[in-house]
PDB file of C-alpha atoms in Angstrom:
ATOM      1  CA  UNK A   1      -1.295  15.852 -10.484  1.00 72.00           C
ATOM      2  CA  UNK A   2      -1.198  12.464  -8.730  1.00 73.00           C
ATOM      3  CA  UNK A   3      -1.254  10.595 -12.034  1.00 79.00           C
ATOM      4  CA  UNK A   4       1.596  12.701 -13.387  1.00 86.00           C
ATOM      5  CA  UNK A   5       3.624  12.160 -10.214  1.00 82.00           C
ATOM      6  CA  UNK A   6       2.952   8.420 -10.262  1.00 82.00           C
ATOM      7  CA  UNK A   7       3.828   7.942 -13.924  1.00 85.00           C
ATOM      8  CA  UNK A   8       6.849  10.228 -13.712  1.00 89.00           C
ATOM      9  CA  UNK A   9       8.213   8.449 -10.654  1.00 88.00           C
ATOM     10  CA  UNK A  10       7.615   5.012 -12.179  1.00 88.00           C
ATOM     11  CA  UNK A  11       9.446   6.027 -15.342  1.00 89.00           C
ATOM     12  CA  UNK A  12      12.318   7.498 -13.347  1.00 91.00           C
ATOM     13  CA  UNK A  13      12.667   4.293 -11.320  1.00 90.00           C
ATOM     14  CA  UNK A  14      12.381   2.082 -14.409  1.00 90.00           C
ATOM     15  CA  UNK A  15      14.915   4.059 -16.440  1.00 91.00           C
ATOM     16  CA  UNK A  16      17.222   4.513 -13.458  1.00 92.00           C
ATOM     17  CA  UNK A  17      17.233   0.833 -12.545  1.00 90.00           C
ATOM     18  CA  UNK A  18      17.457  -0.177 -16.193  1.00 91.00           C
ATOM     19  CA  UNK A  19      20.485   2.038 -16.724  1.00 92.00           C
ATOM     20  CA  UNK A  20      22.115   0.842 -13.504  1.00 94.00           C
ATOM     21  CA  UNK A  21      21.578  -2.825 -14.387  1.00 93.00           C
ATOM     22  CA  UNK A  22      22.794  -2.474 -17.967  1.00 91.00           C
ATOM     23  CA  UNK A  23      25.979  -0.688 -16.841  1.00 92.00           C
ATOM     24  CA  UNK A  24      26.704  -2.896 -13.836  1.00 92.00           C
ATOM     25  CA  UNK A  25      26.070  -6.395 -15.226  1.00 93.00           C
ATOM     26  CA  UNK A  26      26.926  -8.418 -18.298  1.00 91.00           C
ATOM     27  CA  UNK A  27      24.313  -8.416 -21.090  1.00 90.00           C
ATOM     28  CA  UNK A  28      23.151 -11.941 -20.183  1.00 91.00           C
ATOM     29  CA  UNK A  29      22.795 -11.148 -16.481  1.00 91.00           C
ATOM     30  CA  UNK A  30      21.230  -7.745 -17.227  1.00 89.00           C
ATOM     31  CA  UNK A  31      18.589  -9.371 -19.431  1.00 87.00           C
ATOM     32  CA  UNK A  32      17.546 -11.709 -16.614  1.00 85.00           C
ATOM     33  CA  UNK A  33      17.480  -8.870 -14.059  1.00 88.00           C
ATOM     34  CA  UNK A  34      15.497  -6.433 -16.219  1.00 89.00           C
ATOM     35  CA  UNK A  35      12.264  -8.377 -15.661  1.00 83.00           C
ATOM     36  CA  UNK A  36      12.378  -7.275 -12.011  1.00 86.00           C
ATOM     37  CA  UNK A  37      12.472  -3.547 -12.821  1.00 89.00           C
ATOM     38  CA  UNK A  38       8.688  -3.396 -13.146  1.00 89.00           C
ATOM     39  CA  UNK A  39       8.106  -4.300  -9.486  1.00 92.00           C
ATOM     40  CA  UNK A  40       9.823  -1.332  -7.804  1.00 92.00           C
ATOM     41  CA  UNK A  41       8.406   0.944 -10.503  1.00 92.00           C
ATOM     42  CA  UNK A  42       4.864  -0.241  -9.724  1.00 91.00           C
ATOM     43  CA  UNK A  43       5.446   0.067  -5.973  1.00 92.00           C
ATOM     44  CA  UNK A  44       6.673   3.643  -6.322  1.00 92.00           C
ATOM     45  CA  UNK A  45       3.857   4.645  -8.701  1.00 91.00           C
ATOM     46  CA  UNK A  46       1.098   3.099  -6.600  1.00 90.00           C
ATOM     47  CA  UNK A  47       2.430   4.448  -3.321  1.00 91.00           C
ATOM     48  CA  UNK A  48       3.116   7.940  -4.612  1.00 90.00           C
ATOM     49  CA  UNK A  49      -0.300   8.144  -6.271  1.00 90.00           C
ATOM     50  CA  UNK A  50      -1.985   7.153  -3.008  1.00 89.00           C
ATOM     51  CA  UNK A  51       0.078   9.631  -0.991  1.00 91.00           C
ATOM     52  CA  UNK A  52      -0.512  12.556  -3.360  1.00 90.00           C
ATOM     53  CA  UNK A  53      -4.260  11.911  -3.502  1.00 90.00           C
ATOM     54  CA  UNK A  54      -4.576  11.519   0.270  1.00 91.00           C
ATOM     55  CA  UNK A  55      -2.027  14.138   1.423  1.00 90.00           C
ATOM     56  CA  UNK A  56      -4.580  17.000   1.702  1.00 92.00           C
ATOM     57  CA  UNK A  57      -6.118  14.933   4.500  1.00 93.00           C
ATOM     58  CA  UNK A  58      -2.961  15.567   6.557  1.00 93.00           C
ATOM     59  CA  UNK A  59      -3.679  19.305   6.464  1.00 93.00           C
ATOM     60  CA  UNK A  60      -7.392  18.982   7.246  1.00 94.00           C
ATOM     61  CA  UNK A  61      -6.981  16.199   9.833  1.00 94.00           C
ATOM     62  CA  UNK A  62      -9.352  13.436  10.890  1.00 94.00           C
ATOM     63  CA  UNK A  63     -11.685  13.287  13.901  1.00 94.00           C
ATOM     64  CA  UNK A  64     -10.645  11.256  16.928  1.00 94.00           C
ATOM     65  CA  UNK A  65     -13.208   9.057  18.662  1.00 93.00           C
ATOM     66  CA  UNK A  66     -13.336   7.095  21.884  1.00 90.00           C
ATOM     67  CA  UNK A  67     -13.720   3.332  22.189  1.00 88.00           C
ATOM     68  CA  UNK A  68     -17.493   3.665  21.671  1.00 88.00           C
ATOM     69  CA  UNK A  69     -17.079   5.649  18.455  1.00 89.00           C
ATOM     70  CA  UNK A  70     -18.097   8.987  19.996  1.00 87.00           C
ATOM     71  CA  UNK A  71     -16.335  12.092  18.680  1.00 90.00           C
ATOM     72  CA  UNK A  72     -14.201  13.308  21.616  1.00 90.00           C
ATOM     73  CA  UNK A  73     -13.872  16.883  20.327  1.00 90.00           C
ATOM     74  CA  UNK A  74     -16.698  17.639  17.884  1.00 90.00           C
ATOM     75  CA  UNK A  75     -15.618  19.776  14.912  1.00 90.00           C
ATOM     76  CA  UNK A  76     -11.938  19.255  15.766  1.00 92.00           C
ATOM     77  CA  UNK A  77      -9.471  17.055  13.886  1.00 94.00           C
ATOM     78  CA  UNK A  78      -6.045  15.532  14.418  1.00 95.00           C
ATOM     79  CA  UNK A  79      -3.362  16.101  11.802  1.00 95.00           C
ATOM     80  CA  UNK A  80      -1.097  13.555  13.492  1.00 95.00           C
ATOM     81  CA  UNK A  81      -3.715  10.796  13.198  1.00 95.00           C
ATOM     82  CA  UNK A  82      -4.416  11.829   9.608  1.00 95.00           C
ATOM     83  CA  UNK A  83      -0.722  11.512   8.749  1.00 95.00           C
ATOM     84  CA  UNK A  84      -0.614   8.044  10.303  1.00 95.00           C
ATOM     85  CA  UNK A  85      -3.696   7.017   8.325  1.00 94.00           C
ATOM     86  CA  UNK A  86      -2.275   8.286   5.034  1.00 94.00           C
ATOM     87  CA  UNK A  87       1.090   6.589   5.641  1.00 94.00           C
ATOM     88  CA  UNK A  88      -0.479   3.240   6.555  1.00 93.00           C
ATOM     89  CA  UNK A  89      -2.733   3.370   3.489  1.00 92.00           C
ATOM     90  CA  UNK A  90       0.249   4.241   1.298  1.00 92.00           C
ATOM     91  CA  UNK A  91       2.210   1.316   2.717  1.00 93.00           C
ATOM     92  CA  UNK A  92      -0.692  -1.064   2.075  1.00 92.00           C
ATOM     93  CA  UNK A  93      -0.695   0.050  -1.573  1.00 90.00           C
ATOM     94  CA  UNK A  94       2.999  -0.799  -1.793  1.00 91.00           C
ATOM     95  CA  UNK A  95       2.386  -4.261  -0.319  1.00 92.00           C
ATOM     96  CA  UNK A  96      -0.460  -4.883  -2.797  1.00 91.00           C
ATOM     97  CA  UNK A  97       2.025  -5.040  -5.664  1.00 91.00           C
ATOM     98  CA  UNK A  98       3.789  -8.152  -4.314  1.00 92.00           C
ATOM     99  CA  UNK A  99       1.086 -10.816  -4.829  1.00 91.00           C
ATOM    100  CA  UNK A 100       0.108  -9.363  -8.203  1.00 90.00           C
ATOM    101  CA  UNK A 101       3.697  -9.295  -9.426  1.00 89.00           C
ATOM    102  CA  UNK A 102       5.129 -12.495  -7.945  1.00 90.00           C
ATOM    103  CA  UNK A 103       2.328 -15.075  -7.641  1.00 90.00           C
ATOM    104  CA  UNK A 104       1.240 -15.487 -11.299  1.00 90.00           C
ATOM    105  CA  UNK A 105       4.730 -16.514 -12.557  1.00 86.00           C
ATOM    106  CA  UNK A 106       5.191 -18.851  -9.580  1.00 87.00           C
ATOM    107  CA  UNK A 107       1.794 -20.493 -10.130  1.00 88.00           C
ATOM    108  CA  UNK A 108       2.331 -20.795 -13.898  1.00 85.00           C
ATOM    109  CA  UNK A 109       5.738 -22.395 -13.510  1.00 84.00           C
ATOM    110  CA  UNK A 110       4.966 -24.747 -10.623  1.00 88.00           C
ATOM    111  CA  UNK A 111       1.549 -26.178 -11.489  1.00 88.00           C
ATOM    112  CA  UNK A 112       2.100 -28.984 -14.023  1.00 89.00           C
ATOM    113  CA  UNK A 113      -1.341 -28.681 -15.690  1.00 89.00           C
ATOM    114  CA  UNK A 114      -0.788 -25.000 -16.430  1.00 87.00           C
ATOM    115  CA  UNK A 115       2.821 -25.487 -17.446  1.00 87.00           C
ATOM    116  CA  UNK A 116       1.877 -28.340 -19.807  1.00 90.00           C
ATOM    117  CA  UNK A 117      -1.087 -26.464 -21.304  1.00 90.00           C
ATOM    118  CA  UNK A 118       1.100 -23.446 -22.081  1.00 89.00           C
ATOM    119  CA  UNK A 119       3.854 -25.673 -23.491  1.00 89.00           C
ATOM    120  CA  UNK A 120       1.315 -27.289 -25.855  1.00 93.00           C
ATOM    121  CA  UNK A 121      -0.384 -24.017 -26.787  1.00 92.00           C
ATOM    122  CA  UNK A 122       1.706 -20.873 -26.066  1.00 90.00           C
ATOM    123  CA  UNK A 123      -1.256 -18.660 -26.997  1.00 93.00           C
ATOM    124  CA  UNK A 124      -2.839 -19.673 -23.651  1.00 90.00           C
ATOM    125  CA  UNK A 125      -0.107 -17.792 -21.798  1.00 89.00           C
ATOM    126  CA  UNK A 126      -1.764 -14.350 -22.057  1.00 92.00           C
ATOM    127  CA  UNK A 127      -5.299 -15.321 -20.950  1.00 93.00           C
ATOM    128  CA  UNK A 128      -3.972 -17.542 -18.149  1.00 91.00           C
ATOM    129  CA  UNK A 129      -1.617 -14.805 -16.949  1.00 91.00           C
ATOM    130  CA  UNK A 130      -4.435 -12.243 -17.101  1.00 93.00           C
ATOM    131  CA  UNK A 131      -6.736 -14.507 -15.109  1.00 93.00           C
ATOM    132  CA  UNK A 132      -4.047 -15.192 -12.498  1.00 93.00           C
ATOM    133  CA  UNK A 133      -3.245 -11.490 -12.154  1.00 93.00           C
ATOM    134  CA  UNK A 134      -6.939 -10.745 -11.561  1.00 94.00           C
ATOM    135  CA  UNK A 135      -7.228 -13.541  -8.996  1.00 94.00           C
ATOM    136  CA  UNK A 136      -4.058 -12.401  -7.221  1.00 93.00           C
ATOM    137  CA  UNK A 137      -5.332  -8.823  -7.190  1.00 92.00           C
ATOM    138  CA  UNK A 138      -8.671 -10.027  -5.823  1.00 93.00           C
ATOM    139  CA  UNK A 139      -6.887 -11.862  -3.014  1.00 92.00           C
ATOM    140  CA  UNK A 140      -4.102  -9.322  -2.526  1.00 91.00           C
ATOM    141  CA  UNK A 141      -6.289  -6.227  -2.207  1.00 90.00           C
ATOM    142  CA  UNK A 142      -8.260  -7.305   0.867  1.00 91.00           C
ATOM    143  CA  UNK A 143      -5.106  -8.833   2.354  1.00 90.00           C
ATOM    144  CA  UNK A 144      -3.056  -5.656   1.890  1.00 89.00           C
ATOM    145  CA  UNK A 145      -5.862  -3.441   3.215  1.00 87.00           C
ATOM    146  CA  UNK A 146      -6.231  -5.730   6.247  1.00 88.00           C
ATOM    147  CA  UNK A 147      -2.571  -5.329   7.239  1.00 89.00           C
ATOM    148  CA  UNK A 148      -3.528  -2.078   8.950  1.00 87.00           C
ATOM    149  CA  UNK A 149      -6.791  -2.021  10.926  1.00 87.00           C
ATOM    150  CA  UNK A 150      -9.506   0.276   9.565  1.00 89.00           C
ATOM    151  CA  UNK A 151      -9.694   2.030  12.910  1.00 92.00           C
ATOM    152  CA  UNK A 152      -6.207   3.096  13.912  1.00 92.00           C
ATOM    153  CA  UNK A 153      -5.355   3.965  17.461  1.00 93.00           C
ATOM    154  CA  UNK A 154      -3.245   6.754  18.817  1.00 93.00           C
ATOM    155  CA  UNK A 155      -2.040   7.217  22.382  1.00 94.00           C
ATOM    156  CA  UNK A 156      -3.371  10.447  23.801  1.00 92.00           C
ATOM    157  CA  UNK A 157       0.134  11.658  24.661  1.00 92.00           C
ATOM    158  CA  UNK A 158       1.103  11.261  20.967  1.00 94.00           C
ATOM    159  CA  UNK A 159      -1.847  13.351  19.741  1.00 92.00           C
ATOM    160  CA  UNK A 160      -2.168  17.131  19.651  1.00 92.00           C
ATOM    161  CA  UNK A 161      -2.275  18.967  22.966  1.00 91.00           C
ATOM    162  CA  UNK A 162      -6.018  19.634  22.689  1.00 92.00           C
ATOM    163  CA  UNK A 163      -6.606  15.873  23.175  1.00 91.00           C
ATOM    164  CA  UNK A 164      -4.277  15.477  26.178  1.00 88.00           C
ATOM    165  CA  UNK A 165      -6.609  16.064  29.138  1.00 85.00           C
ATOM    166  CA  UNK A 166      -9.968  14.830  27.885  1.00 87.00           C
ATOM    167  CA  UNK A 167     -12.075  12.693  30.214  1.00 85.00           C
ATOM    168  CA  UNK A 168     -14.173   9.690  29.227  1.00 85.00           C
ATOM    169  CA  UNK A 169     -17.828   9.198  30.214  1.00 84.00           C
ATOM    170  CA  UNK A 170     -16.683   7.831  33.596  1.00 84.00           C
ATOM    171  CA  UNK A 171     -14.563  10.895  34.353  1.00 85.00           C
ATOM    172  CA  UNK A 172     -11.249   9.116  33.728  1.00 88.00           C
ATOM    173  CA  UNK A 173      -8.652  10.468  31.309  1.00 88.00           C
ATOM    174  CA  UNK A 174      -8.485   8.825  27.891  1.00 89.00           C
ATOM    175  CA  UNK A 175      -5.287   6.897  27.271  1.00 90.00           C
ATOM    176  CA  UNK A 176      -6.028   5.874  23.673  1.00 93.00           C
ATOM    177  CA  UNK A 177      -8.190   7.418  20.973  1.00 95.00           C
ATOM    178  CA  UNK A 178      -9.170   6.047  17.572  1.00 95.00           C
ATOM    179  CA  UNK A 179      -9.372   7.332  14.004  1.00 94.00           C
ATOM    180  CA  UNK A 180     -10.596   5.958  10.686  1.00 92.00           C
ATOM    181  CA  UNK A 181      -7.469   5.473   8.546  1.00 89.00           C
ATOM    182  CA  UNK A 182      -9.443   5.507   5.304  1.00 83.00           C
ATOM    183  CA  UNK A 183      -8.907   3.204   2.340  1.00 77.00           C
TER     184      UNK A 183
END
């Protein structure tokens, strides 16, 4: 299901943008713009795949914990916190596409040793590009995951009513609770 949605949405974006560009711009300009169609297609596919896979979590919810990591309502979950976790994870997947898509061409065109090596031997282009994509993915994945903290926080007044009047171990009302956003 998620794979079908991701591939279908990516194809729709690619064909839609491709059609728009080819109708709106001259053939020369359209040719130069078509190389950018892959980026929004990848963003949509990656994000939608993540959302579809994780969306059942919104219905089941996630547990809320206090600042010490103690479950504040054992066997209870928050759908609001789950939705926030799924959305932040989905957004991090969208951000992940940027370094993978944009950095390899920039590095290959700006570093003289790489540029010269490819000019002398064009067959080096594929392995160098592959290596750079892997390196950018290796750097981009932890960076995109780190944009949103692993433990998200939610103000008690933004959570479900069952969390509104809970007291901490000192007898004071909680103002903020925490949830694991997932990966």
